[in-house]
PDB file of C-alpha atoms in Angstrom:
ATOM      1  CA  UNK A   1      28.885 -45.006  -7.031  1.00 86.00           C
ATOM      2  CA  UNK A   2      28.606 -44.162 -10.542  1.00 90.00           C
ATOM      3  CA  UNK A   3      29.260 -40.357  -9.902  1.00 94.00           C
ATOM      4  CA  UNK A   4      32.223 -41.324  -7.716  1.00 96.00           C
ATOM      5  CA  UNK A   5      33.740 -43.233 -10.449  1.00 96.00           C
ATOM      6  CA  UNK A   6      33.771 -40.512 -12.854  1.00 95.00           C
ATOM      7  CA  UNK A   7      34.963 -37.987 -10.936  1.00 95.00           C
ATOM      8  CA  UNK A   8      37.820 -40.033  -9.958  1.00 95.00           C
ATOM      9  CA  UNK A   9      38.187 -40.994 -13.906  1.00 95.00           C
ATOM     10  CA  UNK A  10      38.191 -37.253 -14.517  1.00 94.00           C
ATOM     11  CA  UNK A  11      41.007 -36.428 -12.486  1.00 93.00           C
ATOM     12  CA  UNK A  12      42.930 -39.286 -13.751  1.00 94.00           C
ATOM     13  CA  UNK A  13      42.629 -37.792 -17.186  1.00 92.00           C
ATOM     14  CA  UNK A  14      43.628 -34.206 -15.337  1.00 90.00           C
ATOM     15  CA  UNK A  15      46.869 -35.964 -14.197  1.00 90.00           C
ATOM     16  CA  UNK A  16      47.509 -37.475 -17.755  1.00 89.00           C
ATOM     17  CA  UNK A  17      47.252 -34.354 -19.149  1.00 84.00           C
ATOM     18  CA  UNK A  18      50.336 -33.014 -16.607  1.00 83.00           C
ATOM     19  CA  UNK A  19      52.376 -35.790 -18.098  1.00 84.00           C
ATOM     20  CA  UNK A  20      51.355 -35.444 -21.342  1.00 78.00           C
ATOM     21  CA  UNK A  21      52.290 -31.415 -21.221  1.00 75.00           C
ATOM     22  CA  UNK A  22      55.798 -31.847 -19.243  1.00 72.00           C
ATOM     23  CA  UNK A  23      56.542 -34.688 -22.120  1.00 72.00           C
ATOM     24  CA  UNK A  24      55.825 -32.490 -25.139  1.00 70.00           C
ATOM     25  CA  UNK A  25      57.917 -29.544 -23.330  1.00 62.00           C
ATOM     26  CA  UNK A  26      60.585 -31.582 -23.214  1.00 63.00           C
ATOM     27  CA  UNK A  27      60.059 -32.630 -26.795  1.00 64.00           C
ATOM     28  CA  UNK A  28      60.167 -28.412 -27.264  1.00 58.00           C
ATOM     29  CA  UNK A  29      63.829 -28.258 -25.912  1.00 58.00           C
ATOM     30  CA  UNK A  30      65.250 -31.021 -28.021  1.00 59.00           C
ATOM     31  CA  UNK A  31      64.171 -28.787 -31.420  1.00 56.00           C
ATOM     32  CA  UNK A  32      67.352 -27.050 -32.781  1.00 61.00           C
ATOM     33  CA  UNK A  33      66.964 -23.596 -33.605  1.00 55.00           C
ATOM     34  CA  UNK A  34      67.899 -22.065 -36.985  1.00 58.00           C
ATOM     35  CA  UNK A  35      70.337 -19.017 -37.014  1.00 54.00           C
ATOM     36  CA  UNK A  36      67.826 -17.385 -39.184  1.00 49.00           C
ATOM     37  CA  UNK A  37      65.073 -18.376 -36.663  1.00 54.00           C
ATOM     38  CA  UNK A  38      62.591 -15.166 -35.705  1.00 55.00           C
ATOM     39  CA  UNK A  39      63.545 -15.012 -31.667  1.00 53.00           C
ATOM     40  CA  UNK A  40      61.774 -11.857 -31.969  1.00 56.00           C
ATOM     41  CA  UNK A  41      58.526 -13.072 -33.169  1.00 51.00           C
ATOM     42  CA  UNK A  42      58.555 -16.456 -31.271  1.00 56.00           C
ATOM     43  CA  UNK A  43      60.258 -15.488 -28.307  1.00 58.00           C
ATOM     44  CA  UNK A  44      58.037 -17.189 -25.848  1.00 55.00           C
ATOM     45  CA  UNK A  45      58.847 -20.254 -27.463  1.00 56.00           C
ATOM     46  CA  UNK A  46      62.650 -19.643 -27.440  1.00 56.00           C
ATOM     47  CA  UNK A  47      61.825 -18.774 -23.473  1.00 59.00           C
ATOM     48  CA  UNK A  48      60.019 -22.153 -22.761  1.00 57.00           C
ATOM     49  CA  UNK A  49      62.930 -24.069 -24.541  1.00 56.00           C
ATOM     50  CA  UNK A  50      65.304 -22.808 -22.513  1.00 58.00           C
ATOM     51  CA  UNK A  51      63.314 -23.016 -19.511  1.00 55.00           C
ATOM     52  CA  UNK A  52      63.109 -26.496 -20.484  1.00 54.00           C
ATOM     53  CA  UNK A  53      66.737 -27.191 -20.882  1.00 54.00           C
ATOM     54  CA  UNK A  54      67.585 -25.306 -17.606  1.00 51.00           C
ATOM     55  CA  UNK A  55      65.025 -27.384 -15.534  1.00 52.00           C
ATOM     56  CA  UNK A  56      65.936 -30.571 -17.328  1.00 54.00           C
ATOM     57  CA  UNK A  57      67.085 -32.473 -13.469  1.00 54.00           C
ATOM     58  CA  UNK A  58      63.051 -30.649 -12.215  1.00 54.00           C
ATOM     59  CA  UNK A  59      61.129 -32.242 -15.017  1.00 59.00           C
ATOM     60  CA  UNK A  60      62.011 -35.610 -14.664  1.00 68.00           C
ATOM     61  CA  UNK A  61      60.872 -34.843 -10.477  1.00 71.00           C
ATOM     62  CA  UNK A  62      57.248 -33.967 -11.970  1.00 75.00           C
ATOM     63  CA  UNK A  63      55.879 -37.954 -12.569  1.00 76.00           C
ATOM     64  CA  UNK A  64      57.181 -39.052  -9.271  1.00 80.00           C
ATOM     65  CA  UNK A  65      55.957 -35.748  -6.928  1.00 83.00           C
ATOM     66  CA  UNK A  66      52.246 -36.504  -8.590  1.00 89.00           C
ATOM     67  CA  UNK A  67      52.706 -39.754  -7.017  1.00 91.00           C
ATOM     68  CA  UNK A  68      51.800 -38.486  -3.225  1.00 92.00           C
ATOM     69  CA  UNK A  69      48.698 -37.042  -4.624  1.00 92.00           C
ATOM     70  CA  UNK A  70      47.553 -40.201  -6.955  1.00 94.00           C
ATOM     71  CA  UNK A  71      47.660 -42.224  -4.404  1.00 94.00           C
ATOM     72  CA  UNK A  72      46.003 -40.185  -1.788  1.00 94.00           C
ATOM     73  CA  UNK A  73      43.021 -39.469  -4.301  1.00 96.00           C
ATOM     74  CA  UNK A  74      43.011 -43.036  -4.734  1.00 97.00           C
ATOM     75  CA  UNK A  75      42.369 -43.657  -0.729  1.00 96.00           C
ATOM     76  CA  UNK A  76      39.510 -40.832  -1.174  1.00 95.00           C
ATOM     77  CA  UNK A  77      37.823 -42.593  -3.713  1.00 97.00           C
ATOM     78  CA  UNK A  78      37.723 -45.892  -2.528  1.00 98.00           C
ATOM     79  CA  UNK A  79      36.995 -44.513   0.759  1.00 97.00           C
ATOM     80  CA  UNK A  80      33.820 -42.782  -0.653  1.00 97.00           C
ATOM     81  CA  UNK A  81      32.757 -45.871  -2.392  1.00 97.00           C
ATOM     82  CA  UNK A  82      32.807 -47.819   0.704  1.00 98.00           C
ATOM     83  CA  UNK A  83      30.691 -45.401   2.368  1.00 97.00           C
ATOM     84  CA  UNK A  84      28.127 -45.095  -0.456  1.00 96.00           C
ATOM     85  CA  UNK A  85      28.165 -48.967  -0.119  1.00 97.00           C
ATOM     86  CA  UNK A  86      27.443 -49.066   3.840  1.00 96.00           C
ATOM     87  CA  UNK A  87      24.298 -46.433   2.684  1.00 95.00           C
ATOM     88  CA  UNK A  88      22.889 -48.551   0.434  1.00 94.00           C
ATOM     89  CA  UNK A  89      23.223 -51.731   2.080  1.00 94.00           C
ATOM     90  CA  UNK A  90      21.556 -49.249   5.115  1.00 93.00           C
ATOM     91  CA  UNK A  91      18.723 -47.619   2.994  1.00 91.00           C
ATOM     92  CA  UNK A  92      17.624 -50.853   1.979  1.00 90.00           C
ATOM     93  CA  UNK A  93      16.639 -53.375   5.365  1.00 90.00           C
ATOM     94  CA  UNK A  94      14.084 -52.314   7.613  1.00 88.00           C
ATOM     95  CA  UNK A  95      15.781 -52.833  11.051  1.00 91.00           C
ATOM     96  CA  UNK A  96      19.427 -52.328  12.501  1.00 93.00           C
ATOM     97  CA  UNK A  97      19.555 -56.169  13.271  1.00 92.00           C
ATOM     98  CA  UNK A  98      18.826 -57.075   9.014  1.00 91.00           C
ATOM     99  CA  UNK A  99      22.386 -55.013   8.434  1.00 93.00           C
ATOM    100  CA  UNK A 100      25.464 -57.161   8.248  1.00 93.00           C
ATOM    101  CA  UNK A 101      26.877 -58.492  11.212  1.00 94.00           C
ATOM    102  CA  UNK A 102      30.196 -56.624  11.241  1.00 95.00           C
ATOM    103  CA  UNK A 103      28.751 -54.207   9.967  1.00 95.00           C
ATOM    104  CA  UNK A 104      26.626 -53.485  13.146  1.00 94.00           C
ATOM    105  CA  UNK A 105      29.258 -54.318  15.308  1.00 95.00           C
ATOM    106  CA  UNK A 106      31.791 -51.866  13.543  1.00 96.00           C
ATOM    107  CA  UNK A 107      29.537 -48.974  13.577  1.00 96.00           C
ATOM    108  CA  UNK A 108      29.638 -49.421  17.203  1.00 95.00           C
ATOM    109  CA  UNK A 109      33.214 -49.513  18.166  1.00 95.00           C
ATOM    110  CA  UNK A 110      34.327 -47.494  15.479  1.00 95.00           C
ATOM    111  CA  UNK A 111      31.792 -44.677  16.518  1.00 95.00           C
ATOM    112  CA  UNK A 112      33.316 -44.931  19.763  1.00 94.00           C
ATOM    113  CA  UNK A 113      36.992 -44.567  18.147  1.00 93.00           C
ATOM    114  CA  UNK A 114      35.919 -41.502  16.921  1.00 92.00           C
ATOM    115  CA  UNK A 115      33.796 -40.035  19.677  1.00 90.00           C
ATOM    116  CA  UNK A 116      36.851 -40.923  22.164  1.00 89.00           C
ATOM    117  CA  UNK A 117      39.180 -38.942  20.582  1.00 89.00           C
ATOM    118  CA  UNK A 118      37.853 -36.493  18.109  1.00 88.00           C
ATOM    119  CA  UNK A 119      39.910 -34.321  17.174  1.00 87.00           C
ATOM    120  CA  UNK A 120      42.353 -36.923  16.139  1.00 87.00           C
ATOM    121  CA  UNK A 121      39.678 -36.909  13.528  1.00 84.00           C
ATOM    122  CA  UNK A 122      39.151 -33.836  12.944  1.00 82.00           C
ATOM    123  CA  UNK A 123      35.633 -33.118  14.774  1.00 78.00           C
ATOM    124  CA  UNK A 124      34.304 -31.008  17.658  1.00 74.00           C
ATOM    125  CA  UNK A 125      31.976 -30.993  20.233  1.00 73.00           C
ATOM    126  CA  UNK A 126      29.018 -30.784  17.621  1.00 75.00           C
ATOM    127  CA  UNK A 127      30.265 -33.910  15.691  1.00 80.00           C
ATOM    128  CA  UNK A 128      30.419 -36.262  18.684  1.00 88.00           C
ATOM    129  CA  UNK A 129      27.046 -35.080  20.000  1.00 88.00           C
ATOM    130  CA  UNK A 130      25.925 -35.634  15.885  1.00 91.00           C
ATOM    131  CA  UNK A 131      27.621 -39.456  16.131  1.00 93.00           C
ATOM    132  CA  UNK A 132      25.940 -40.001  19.218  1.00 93.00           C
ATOM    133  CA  UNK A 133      23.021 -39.135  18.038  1.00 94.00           C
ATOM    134  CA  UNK A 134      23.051 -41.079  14.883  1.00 94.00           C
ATOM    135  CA  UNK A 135      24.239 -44.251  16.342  1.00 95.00           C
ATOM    136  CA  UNK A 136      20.932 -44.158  18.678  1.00 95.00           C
ATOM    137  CA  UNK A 137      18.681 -43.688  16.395  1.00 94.00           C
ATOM    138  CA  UNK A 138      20.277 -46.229  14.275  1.00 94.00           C
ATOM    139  CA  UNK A 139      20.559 -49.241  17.200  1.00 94.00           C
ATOM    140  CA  UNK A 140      16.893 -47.921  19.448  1.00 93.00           C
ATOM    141  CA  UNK A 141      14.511 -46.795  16.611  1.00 93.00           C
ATOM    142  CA  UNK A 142      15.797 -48.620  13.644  1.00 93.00           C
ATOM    143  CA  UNK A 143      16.093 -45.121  12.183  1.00 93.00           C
ATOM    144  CA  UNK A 144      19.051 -46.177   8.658  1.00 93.00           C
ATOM    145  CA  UNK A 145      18.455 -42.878   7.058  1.00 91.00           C
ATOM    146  CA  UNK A 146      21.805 -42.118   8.218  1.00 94.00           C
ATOM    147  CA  UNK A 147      24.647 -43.966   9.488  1.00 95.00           C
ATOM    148  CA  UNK A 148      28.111 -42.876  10.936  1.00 95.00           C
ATOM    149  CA  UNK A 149      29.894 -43.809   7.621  1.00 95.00           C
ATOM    150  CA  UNK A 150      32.764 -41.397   8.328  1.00 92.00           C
ATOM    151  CA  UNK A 151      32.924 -43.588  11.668  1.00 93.00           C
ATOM    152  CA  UNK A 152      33.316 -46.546   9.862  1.00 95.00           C
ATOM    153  CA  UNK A 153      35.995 -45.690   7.391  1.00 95.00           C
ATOM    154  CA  UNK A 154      38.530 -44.400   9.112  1.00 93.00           C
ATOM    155  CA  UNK A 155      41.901 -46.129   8.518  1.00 91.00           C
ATOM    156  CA  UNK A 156      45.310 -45.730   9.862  1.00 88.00           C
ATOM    157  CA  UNK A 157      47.702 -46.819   7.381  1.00 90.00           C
ATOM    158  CA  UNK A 158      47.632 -46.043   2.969  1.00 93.00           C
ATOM    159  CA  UNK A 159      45.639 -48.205   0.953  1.00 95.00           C
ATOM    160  CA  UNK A 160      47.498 -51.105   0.702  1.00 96.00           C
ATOM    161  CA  UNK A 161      45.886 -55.057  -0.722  1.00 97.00           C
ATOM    162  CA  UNK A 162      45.177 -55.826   2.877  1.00 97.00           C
ATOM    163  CA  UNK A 163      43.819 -52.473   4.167  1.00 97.00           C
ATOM    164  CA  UNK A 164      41.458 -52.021   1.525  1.00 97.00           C
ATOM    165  CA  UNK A 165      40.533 -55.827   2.609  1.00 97.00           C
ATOM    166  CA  UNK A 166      39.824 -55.211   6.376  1.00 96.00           C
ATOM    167  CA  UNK A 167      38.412 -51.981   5.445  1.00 97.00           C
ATOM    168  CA  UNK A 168      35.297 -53.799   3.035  1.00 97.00           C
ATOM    169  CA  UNK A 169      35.558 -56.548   6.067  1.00 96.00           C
ATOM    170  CA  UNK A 170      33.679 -54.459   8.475  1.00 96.00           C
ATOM    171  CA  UNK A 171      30.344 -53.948   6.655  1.00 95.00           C
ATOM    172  CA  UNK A 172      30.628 -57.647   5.545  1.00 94.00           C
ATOM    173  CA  UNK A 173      32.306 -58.212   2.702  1.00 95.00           C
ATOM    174  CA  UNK A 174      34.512 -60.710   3.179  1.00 93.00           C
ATOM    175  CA  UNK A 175      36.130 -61.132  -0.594  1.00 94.00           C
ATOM    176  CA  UNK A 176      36.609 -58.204  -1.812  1.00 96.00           C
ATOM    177  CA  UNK A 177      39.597 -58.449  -3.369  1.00 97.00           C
ATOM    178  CA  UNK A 178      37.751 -62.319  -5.237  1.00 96.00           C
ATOM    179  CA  UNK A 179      35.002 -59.713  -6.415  1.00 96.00           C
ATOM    180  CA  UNK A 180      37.926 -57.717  -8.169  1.00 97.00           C
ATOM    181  CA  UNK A 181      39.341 -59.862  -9.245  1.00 96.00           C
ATOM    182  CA  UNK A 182      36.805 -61.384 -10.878  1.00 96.00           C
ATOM    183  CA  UNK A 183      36.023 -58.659 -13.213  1.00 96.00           C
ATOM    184  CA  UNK A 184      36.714 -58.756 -17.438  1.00 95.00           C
ATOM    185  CA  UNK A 185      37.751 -54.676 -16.924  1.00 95.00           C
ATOM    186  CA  UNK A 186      40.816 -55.969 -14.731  1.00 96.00           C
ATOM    187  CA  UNK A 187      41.400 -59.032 -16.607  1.00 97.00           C
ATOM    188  CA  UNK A 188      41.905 -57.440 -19.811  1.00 96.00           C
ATOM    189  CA  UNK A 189      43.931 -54.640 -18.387  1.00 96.00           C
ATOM    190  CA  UNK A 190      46.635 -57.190 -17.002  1.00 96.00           C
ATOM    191  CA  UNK A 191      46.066 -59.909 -19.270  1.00 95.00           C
ATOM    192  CA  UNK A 192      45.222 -62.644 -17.140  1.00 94.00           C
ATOM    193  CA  UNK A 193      42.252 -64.958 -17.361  1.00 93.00           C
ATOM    194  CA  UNK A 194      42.411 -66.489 -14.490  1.00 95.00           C
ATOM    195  CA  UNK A 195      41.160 -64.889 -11.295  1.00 94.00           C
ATOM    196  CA  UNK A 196      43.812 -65.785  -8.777  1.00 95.00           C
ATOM    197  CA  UNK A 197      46.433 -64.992 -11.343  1.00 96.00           C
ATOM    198  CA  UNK A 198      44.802 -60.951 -11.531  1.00 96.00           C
ATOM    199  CA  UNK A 199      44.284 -60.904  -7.728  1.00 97.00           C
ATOM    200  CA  UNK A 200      47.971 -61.709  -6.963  1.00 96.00           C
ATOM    201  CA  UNK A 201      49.094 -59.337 -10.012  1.00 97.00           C
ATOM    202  CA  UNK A 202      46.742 -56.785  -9.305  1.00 97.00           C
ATOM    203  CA  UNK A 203      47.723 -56.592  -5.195  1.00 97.00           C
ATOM    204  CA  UNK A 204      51.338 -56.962  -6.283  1.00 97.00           C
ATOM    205  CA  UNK A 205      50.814 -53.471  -8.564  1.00 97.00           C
ATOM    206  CA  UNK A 206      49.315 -51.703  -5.705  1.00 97.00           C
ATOM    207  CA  UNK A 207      51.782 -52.719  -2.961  1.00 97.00           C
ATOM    208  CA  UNK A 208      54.324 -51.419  -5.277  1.00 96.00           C
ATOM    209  CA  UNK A 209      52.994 -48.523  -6.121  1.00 96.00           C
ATOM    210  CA  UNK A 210      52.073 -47.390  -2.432  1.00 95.00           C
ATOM    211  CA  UNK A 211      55.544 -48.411  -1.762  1.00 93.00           C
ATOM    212  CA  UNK A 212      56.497 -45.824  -4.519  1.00 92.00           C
ATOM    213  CA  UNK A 213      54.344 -43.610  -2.680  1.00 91.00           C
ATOM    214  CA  UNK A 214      56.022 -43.575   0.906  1.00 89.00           C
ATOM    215  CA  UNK A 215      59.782 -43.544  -0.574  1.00 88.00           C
ATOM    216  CA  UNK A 216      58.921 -40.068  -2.391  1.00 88.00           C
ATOM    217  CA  UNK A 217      56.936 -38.732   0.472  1.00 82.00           C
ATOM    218  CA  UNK A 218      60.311 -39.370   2.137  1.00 84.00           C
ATOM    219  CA  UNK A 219      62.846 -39.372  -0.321  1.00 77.00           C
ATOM    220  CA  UNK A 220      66.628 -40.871   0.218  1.00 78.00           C
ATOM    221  CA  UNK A 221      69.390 -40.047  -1.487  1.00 77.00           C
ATOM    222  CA  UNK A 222      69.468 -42.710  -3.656  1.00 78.00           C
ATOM    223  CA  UNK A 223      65.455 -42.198  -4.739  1.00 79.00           C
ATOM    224  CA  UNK A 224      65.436 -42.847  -8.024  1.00 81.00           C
ATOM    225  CA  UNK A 225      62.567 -40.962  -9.755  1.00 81.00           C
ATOM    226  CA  UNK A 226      59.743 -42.897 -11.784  1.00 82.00           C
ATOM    227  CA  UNK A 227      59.257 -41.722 -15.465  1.00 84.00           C
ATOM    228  CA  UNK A 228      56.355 -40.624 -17.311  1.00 85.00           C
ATOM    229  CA  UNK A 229      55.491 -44.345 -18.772  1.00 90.00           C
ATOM    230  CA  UNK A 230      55.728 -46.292 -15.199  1.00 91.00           C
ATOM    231  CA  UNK A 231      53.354 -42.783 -13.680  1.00 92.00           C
ATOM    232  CA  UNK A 232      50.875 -43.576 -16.928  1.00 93.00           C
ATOM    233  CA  UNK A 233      50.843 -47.234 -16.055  1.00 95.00           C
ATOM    234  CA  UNK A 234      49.521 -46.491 -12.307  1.00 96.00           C
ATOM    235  CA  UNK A 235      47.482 -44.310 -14.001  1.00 96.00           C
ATOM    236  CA  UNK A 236      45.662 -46.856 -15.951  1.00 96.00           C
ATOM    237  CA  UNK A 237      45.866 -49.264 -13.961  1.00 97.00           C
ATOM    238  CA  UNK A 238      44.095 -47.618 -10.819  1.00 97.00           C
ATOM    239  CA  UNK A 239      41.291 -46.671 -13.035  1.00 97.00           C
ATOM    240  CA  UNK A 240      40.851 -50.531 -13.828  1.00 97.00           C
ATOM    241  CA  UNK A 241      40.934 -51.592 -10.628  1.00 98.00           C
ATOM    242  CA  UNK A 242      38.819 -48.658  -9.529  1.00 97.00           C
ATOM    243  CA  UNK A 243      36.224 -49.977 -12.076  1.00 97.00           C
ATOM    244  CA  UNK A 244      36.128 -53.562 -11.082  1.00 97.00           C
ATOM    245  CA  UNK A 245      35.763 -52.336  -7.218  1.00 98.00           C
ATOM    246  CA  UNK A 246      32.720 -50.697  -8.163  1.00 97.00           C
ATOM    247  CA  UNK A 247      31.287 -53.607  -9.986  1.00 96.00           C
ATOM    248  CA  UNK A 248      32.391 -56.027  -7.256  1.00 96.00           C
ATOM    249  CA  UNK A 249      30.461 -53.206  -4.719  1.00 96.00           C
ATOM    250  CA  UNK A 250      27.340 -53.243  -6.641  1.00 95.00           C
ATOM    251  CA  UNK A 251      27.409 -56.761  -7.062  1.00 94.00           C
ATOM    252  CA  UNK A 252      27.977 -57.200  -3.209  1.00 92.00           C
ATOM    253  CA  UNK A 253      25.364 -54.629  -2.600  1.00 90.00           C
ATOM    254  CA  UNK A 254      22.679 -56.689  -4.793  1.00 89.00           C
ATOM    255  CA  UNK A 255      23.069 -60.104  -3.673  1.00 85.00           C
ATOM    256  CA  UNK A 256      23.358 -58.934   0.500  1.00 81.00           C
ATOM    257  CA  UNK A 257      19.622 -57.130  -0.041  1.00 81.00           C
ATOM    258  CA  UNK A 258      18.159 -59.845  -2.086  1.00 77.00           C
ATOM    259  CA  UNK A 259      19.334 -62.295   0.926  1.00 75.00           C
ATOM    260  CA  UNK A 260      17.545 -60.150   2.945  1.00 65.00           C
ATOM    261  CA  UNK A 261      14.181 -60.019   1.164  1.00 59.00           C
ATOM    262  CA  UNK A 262      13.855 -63.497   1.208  1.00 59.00           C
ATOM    263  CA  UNK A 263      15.389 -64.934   4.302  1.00 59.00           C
ATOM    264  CA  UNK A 264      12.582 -65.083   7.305  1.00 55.00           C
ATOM    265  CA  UNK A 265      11.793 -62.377   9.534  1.00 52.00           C
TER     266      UNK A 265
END
């Protein structure tokens, strides 16, 4: 999960720097130039300014189009982290029946999902006969070295509050959105001590901001375009909440195993 996290953190920081770079060109195009001023010698920068001042209606558009792709990164990430949660949680019992309920059950019908229509999904003949495969293994021989994670994570719908909650609801985790919550990473970023205050503040910032999402993915006349500061926000903020989700994961991860280990065979 670890790995995950800084990748995702990584390309956060890309994005930043985007903002960062169409912020100081627009600082560029507010400079006056000096009669006496060497156009000659600096004429790229002479170029860029008026570049700048040309495209002035296009740069404020650059924030809100990175929006589409924040938030679909987003989905990836917590996407992989659920699935690198279902493996652990996997690699660690010693039969099918030790995994979590739901989690058994959802393997099941959501392998089927897949296997029933496939190329909705985006795999052939090979990857049904591959799910098949796996699934058997995993419910007749107690075989967890794999498991059809990409089975179980498929949603329908951006990662709103609630989908991320049903989505950590089929492997067993019921609270995921408490474990959050929960965390001093989160806290401090909205400062809020209290963990029903952050979960309502923290679902309320990610409703919004997928909302954000679908109104620029289909833009109205009457859009009006988020600036650098609200784009750095969602920034910062998903990298908070991305951090307590892996805490809350681990933390999940932990306590289900150790339940395991000492409850009777």
């Amino acid at each position: 999960m670890d790995e995950l996290l800084v990748e995702f953190i990584n390309d956060l920081n890309h994005i930043k720097g985007i903002i960062d770079l169409k912020d100081t060109v627009e600082e560029i195009s507010s400079i006056k130039i000096e009669n006496d001023f060497d156009t000659e010698k600096y004429c790229k920068f002479v170029e860029l300014q008026k570049i700048s001042l040309e495209s002035k209606l296009g740069s404020r558009m650059i924030p809100g189009i990175i929006i589409p792709y924040l938030g679909g990164r987003f989905e990836n990430f917590v996407k992989n982290i659920f699935e690198d949660l279902s493996l652990t949680i996997a690699s660690n019992v010693d039969e099918y029946k030790s995994l979590p309920r739901d989690m058994r059950e959802n393997l099941i019908s959501y392998t089927a999902e897949v296997i029933s229509r496939p190329r909705k999904y985006g795999h052939g003949e090979g990857g049904v006969e591959s799910f098949i495969k796996t699934l058997s293994m995993n419910v007749n021989e107690n075989d967890l070295s794999s498991i059809n994670t990409s089975c179980l994570s498929i949603t329908y719908e951006n990662m709103r509050p609630e989908v991320l909650k049903s989505l950590f609801e089929r492997i067993g985790m019921k609270e995921v959105w408490k474990g959050i919550s929960e965390q001093f990473e989160l806290k401090s970023f909205l400062g809020q001590t209290e963990s029903h205050e952050v979960k309502k503040l923290a679902e309320k910032h990610l409703r919004e901001f997928m909302d954000k999402r679908n109104m620029i993915a289909h833009p109205s006349n009457d859009l009006t375009w988020p600036d650098s500061k609200e784009i750095i926000f969602y920034i910062n903020f998903l990298e908070s909440l991305s951090k307590s989700l892996v805490i809350a994961c681990k933390t999940y991860s932990i306590n289900y195993i150790k339940k395991e280990e000492y409850s009777p065979s």
